[in-house]
XYZ file of C-alpha atoms in Angstrom:
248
model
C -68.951 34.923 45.711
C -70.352 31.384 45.855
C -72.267 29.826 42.941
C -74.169 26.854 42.831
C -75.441 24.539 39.998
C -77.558 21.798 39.082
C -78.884 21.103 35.416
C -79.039 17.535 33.964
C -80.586 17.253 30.245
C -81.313 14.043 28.324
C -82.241 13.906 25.226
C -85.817 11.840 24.249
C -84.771 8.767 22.619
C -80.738 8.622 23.318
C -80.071 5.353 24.131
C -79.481 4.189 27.399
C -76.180 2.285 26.284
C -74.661 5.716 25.032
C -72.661 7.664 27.556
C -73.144 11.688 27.750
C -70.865 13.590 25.618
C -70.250 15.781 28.851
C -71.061 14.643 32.972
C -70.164 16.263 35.649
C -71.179 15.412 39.295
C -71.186 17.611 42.102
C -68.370 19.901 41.524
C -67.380 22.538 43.733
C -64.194 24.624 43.101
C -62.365 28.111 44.361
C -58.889 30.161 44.195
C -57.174 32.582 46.140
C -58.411 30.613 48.893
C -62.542 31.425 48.235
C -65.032 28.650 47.170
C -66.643 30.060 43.933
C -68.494 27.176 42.592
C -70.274 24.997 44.882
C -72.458 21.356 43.515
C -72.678 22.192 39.979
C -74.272 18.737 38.204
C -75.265 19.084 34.246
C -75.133 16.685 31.639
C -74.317 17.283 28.008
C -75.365 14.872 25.059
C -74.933 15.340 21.136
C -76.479 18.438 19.978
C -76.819 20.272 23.019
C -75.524 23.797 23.347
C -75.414 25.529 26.770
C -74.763 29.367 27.286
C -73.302 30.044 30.796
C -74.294 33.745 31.886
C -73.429 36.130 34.737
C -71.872 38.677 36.243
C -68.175 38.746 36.207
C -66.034 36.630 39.263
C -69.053 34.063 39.340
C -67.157 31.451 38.000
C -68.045 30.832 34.628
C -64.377 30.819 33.279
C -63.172 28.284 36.282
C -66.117 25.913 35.692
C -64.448 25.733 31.976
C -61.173 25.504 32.850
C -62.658 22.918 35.548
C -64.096 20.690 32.912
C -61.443 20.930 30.447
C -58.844 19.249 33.511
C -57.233 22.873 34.166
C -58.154 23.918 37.046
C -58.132 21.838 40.009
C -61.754 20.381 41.647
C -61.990 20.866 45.274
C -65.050 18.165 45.098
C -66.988 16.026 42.456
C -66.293 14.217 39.173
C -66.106 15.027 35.448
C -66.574 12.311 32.764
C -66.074 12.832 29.567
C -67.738 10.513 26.772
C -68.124 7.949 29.849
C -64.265 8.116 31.377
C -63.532 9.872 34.265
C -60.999 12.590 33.644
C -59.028 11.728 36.316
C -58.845 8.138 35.161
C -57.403 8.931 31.579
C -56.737 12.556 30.833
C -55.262 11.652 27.131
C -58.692 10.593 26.065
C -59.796 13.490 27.924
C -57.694 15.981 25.661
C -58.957 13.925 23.013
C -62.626 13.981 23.032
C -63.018 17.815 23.521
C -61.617 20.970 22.356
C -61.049 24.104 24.685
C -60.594 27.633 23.602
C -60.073 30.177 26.528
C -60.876 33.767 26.541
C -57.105 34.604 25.217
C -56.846 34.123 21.565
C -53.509 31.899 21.995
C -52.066 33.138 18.968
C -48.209 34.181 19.232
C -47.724 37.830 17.697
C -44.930 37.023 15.728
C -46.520 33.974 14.106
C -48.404 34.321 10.618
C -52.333 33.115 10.640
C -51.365 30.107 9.050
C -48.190 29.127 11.195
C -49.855 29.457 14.658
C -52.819 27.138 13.383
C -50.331 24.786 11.879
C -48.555 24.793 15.348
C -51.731 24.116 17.184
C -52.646 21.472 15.044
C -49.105 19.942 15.341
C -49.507 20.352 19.319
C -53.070 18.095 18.926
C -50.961 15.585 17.069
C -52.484 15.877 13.314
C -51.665 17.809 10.215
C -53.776 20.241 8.451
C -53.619 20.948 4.282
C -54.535 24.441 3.077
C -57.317 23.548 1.926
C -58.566 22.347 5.864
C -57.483 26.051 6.676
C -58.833 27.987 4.064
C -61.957 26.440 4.768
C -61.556 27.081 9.069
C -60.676 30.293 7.854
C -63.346 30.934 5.823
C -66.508 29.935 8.158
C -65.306 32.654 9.838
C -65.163 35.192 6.986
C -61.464 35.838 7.135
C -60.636 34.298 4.001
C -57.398 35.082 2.414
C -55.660 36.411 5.465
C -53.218 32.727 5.852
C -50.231 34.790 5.408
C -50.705 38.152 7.505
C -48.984 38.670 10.868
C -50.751 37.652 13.647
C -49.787 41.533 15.672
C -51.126 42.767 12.628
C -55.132 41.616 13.101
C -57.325 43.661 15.081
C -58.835 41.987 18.102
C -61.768 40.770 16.464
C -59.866 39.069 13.862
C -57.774 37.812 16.411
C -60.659 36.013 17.949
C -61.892 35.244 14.311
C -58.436 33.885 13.734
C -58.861 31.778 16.978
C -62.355 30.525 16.119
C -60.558 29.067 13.072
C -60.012 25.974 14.937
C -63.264 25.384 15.472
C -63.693 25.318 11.755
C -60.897 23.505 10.667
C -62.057 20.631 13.060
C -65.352 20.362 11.033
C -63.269 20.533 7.673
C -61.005 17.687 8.867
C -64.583 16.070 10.020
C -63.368 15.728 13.528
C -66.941 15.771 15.303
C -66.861 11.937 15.930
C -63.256 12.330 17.518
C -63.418 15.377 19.454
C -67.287 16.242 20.046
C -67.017 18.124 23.033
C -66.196 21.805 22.799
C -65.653 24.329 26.122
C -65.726 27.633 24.966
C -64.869 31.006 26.961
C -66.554 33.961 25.427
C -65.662 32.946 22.070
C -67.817 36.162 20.309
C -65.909 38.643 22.010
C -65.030 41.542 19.938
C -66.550 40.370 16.715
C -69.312 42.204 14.941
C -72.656 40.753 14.423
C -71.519 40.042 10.648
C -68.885 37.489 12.085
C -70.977 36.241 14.942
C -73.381 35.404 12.504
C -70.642 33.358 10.782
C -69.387 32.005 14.514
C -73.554 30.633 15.143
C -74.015 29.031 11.793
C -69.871 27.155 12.654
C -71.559 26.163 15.904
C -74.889 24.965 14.740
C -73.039 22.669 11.673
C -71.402 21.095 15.262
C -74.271 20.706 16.639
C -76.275 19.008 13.715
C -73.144 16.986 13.116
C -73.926 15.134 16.950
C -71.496 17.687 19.016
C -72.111 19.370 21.909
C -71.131 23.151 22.839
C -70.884 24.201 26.494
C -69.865 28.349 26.444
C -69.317 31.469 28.512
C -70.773 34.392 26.624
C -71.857 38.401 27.822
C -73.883 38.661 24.735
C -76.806 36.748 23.552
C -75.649 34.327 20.604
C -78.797 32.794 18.678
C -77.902 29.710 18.615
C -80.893 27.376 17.673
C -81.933 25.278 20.418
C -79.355 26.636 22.677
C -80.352 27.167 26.762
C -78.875 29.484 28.646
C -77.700 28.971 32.605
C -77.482 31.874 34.600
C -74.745 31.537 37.386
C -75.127 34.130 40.280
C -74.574 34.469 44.104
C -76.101 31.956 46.197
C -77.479 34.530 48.007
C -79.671 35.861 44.422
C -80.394 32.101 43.351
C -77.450 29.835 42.443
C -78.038 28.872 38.802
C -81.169 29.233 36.609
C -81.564 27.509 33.350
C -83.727 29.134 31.098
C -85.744 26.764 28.423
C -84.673 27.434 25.092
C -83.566 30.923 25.884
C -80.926 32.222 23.562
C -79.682 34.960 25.802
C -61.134 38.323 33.917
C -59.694 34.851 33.906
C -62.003 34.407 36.799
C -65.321 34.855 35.325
């Protein structure tokens, strides 16, 4: 299956001077020796959310992985915040945040210790207080201290999500604007999605940008969705203002 892209939003009144939080030119990528993704283009600036959709094995999760410098590019370049990833992949890991469709949260670990560890591996410390409050945007306040094997998979995911909260706590935006996120809703109820859309739009309003995979429609305000299919059905289609396997 071979998907093709090409979006490229700019914001009225950004100024010329500023580069995108997020460009990427012409990429085409594959495995297991098939081309899945074929001239995707888009352009991300502060407060911009996209939605990827489509059917499983399209490509969504290796466009992420892609853009986040995990996945090799057969063709094309990604800059992020104006630097080619290529050229500097520590600012790179810098400027953006990626969360994968595995939680990343060792069983044995408490809450608390695998965030600790992940914020040790991004090379800063967080307080309780910085995790209480990740933890609580996500509703899963009090739970620092319980065994990771011991959460069900939507607090897992919660659990994961935490990040994303504790980055806005430590008021990270500035440093690390960009996030890539692969299905991050999966397996939470609409009580903790809610609490996952208002985390994303607080991101958003604080001059990030959001590019995600997601199955289900999130209603995140001002959020477009891009629908990646076969070539054969379309390529991509960006809808305006809609709100709609480790290869996805």
């Amino acid at each position: 299956m071979t998907a093709s892209a090409s979006a490229t939003d700019e914001k009225e009144g950004r100024p010329s001077t500023q580069a995108p939080l997020l460009e990427a030119t012409g990429i085409a990528m594959g495995y297991d020796n098939r081309l899945v993704l074929s001239e995707v283009s888009l352009t991300m600036g502060a407060g911009d959310c996209i939605i990827l959709k489509g059917d499983n094995g399209t490509g969504k999760t290796t466009l992420l992985r892609g853009l986040a410098g995990l996945a090799p590019l057969i063709t094309g370049t990604v800059k992020i915040g104006g630097v080619n990833l290529n050229d500097d992949r520590v600012h790179a890991s810098r400027r953006l945040l990626y969360i994968g469709h595995r939680d990343g949260l060792a069983a044995e670990l408490t809450v608390g210790e695998a965030l600790n560890l992940w914020a040790s591996s991004r090379g800063f410390a967080i307080s309780q207080d910085n995790m209480d409050e990740g933890l609580n945007r996500l509703g899963m306040g009090g739970i620092s201290g319980r065994l990771i094997r011991t959460l069900s998979a939507g607090q897992k995911r919660r659990a994961a999500m935490a990040r994303l909260g504790i980055m806005i706590s430590l008021g990270q935006t500035d440093e690390t604007p960009l996030w890539l996120l692969d299905e991050p809703a999966t397996a939470m109820d609409n009580t903790a999605t809610g609490h996952f859309t208002r985390l994303v739009e607080d991101h958003l309003t604080a001059g990030g940008a959001v590019l995600m995979t997601s199955h289900h429609d999130l209603p995140v305000a001002g959020a477009r969705s891009m629908m990646i299919t076969d070539l054969d059905q379309g390529c991509i289609n960006r809808g305006k203002g809609d709100q709609d396997s480790d290869h996805d």
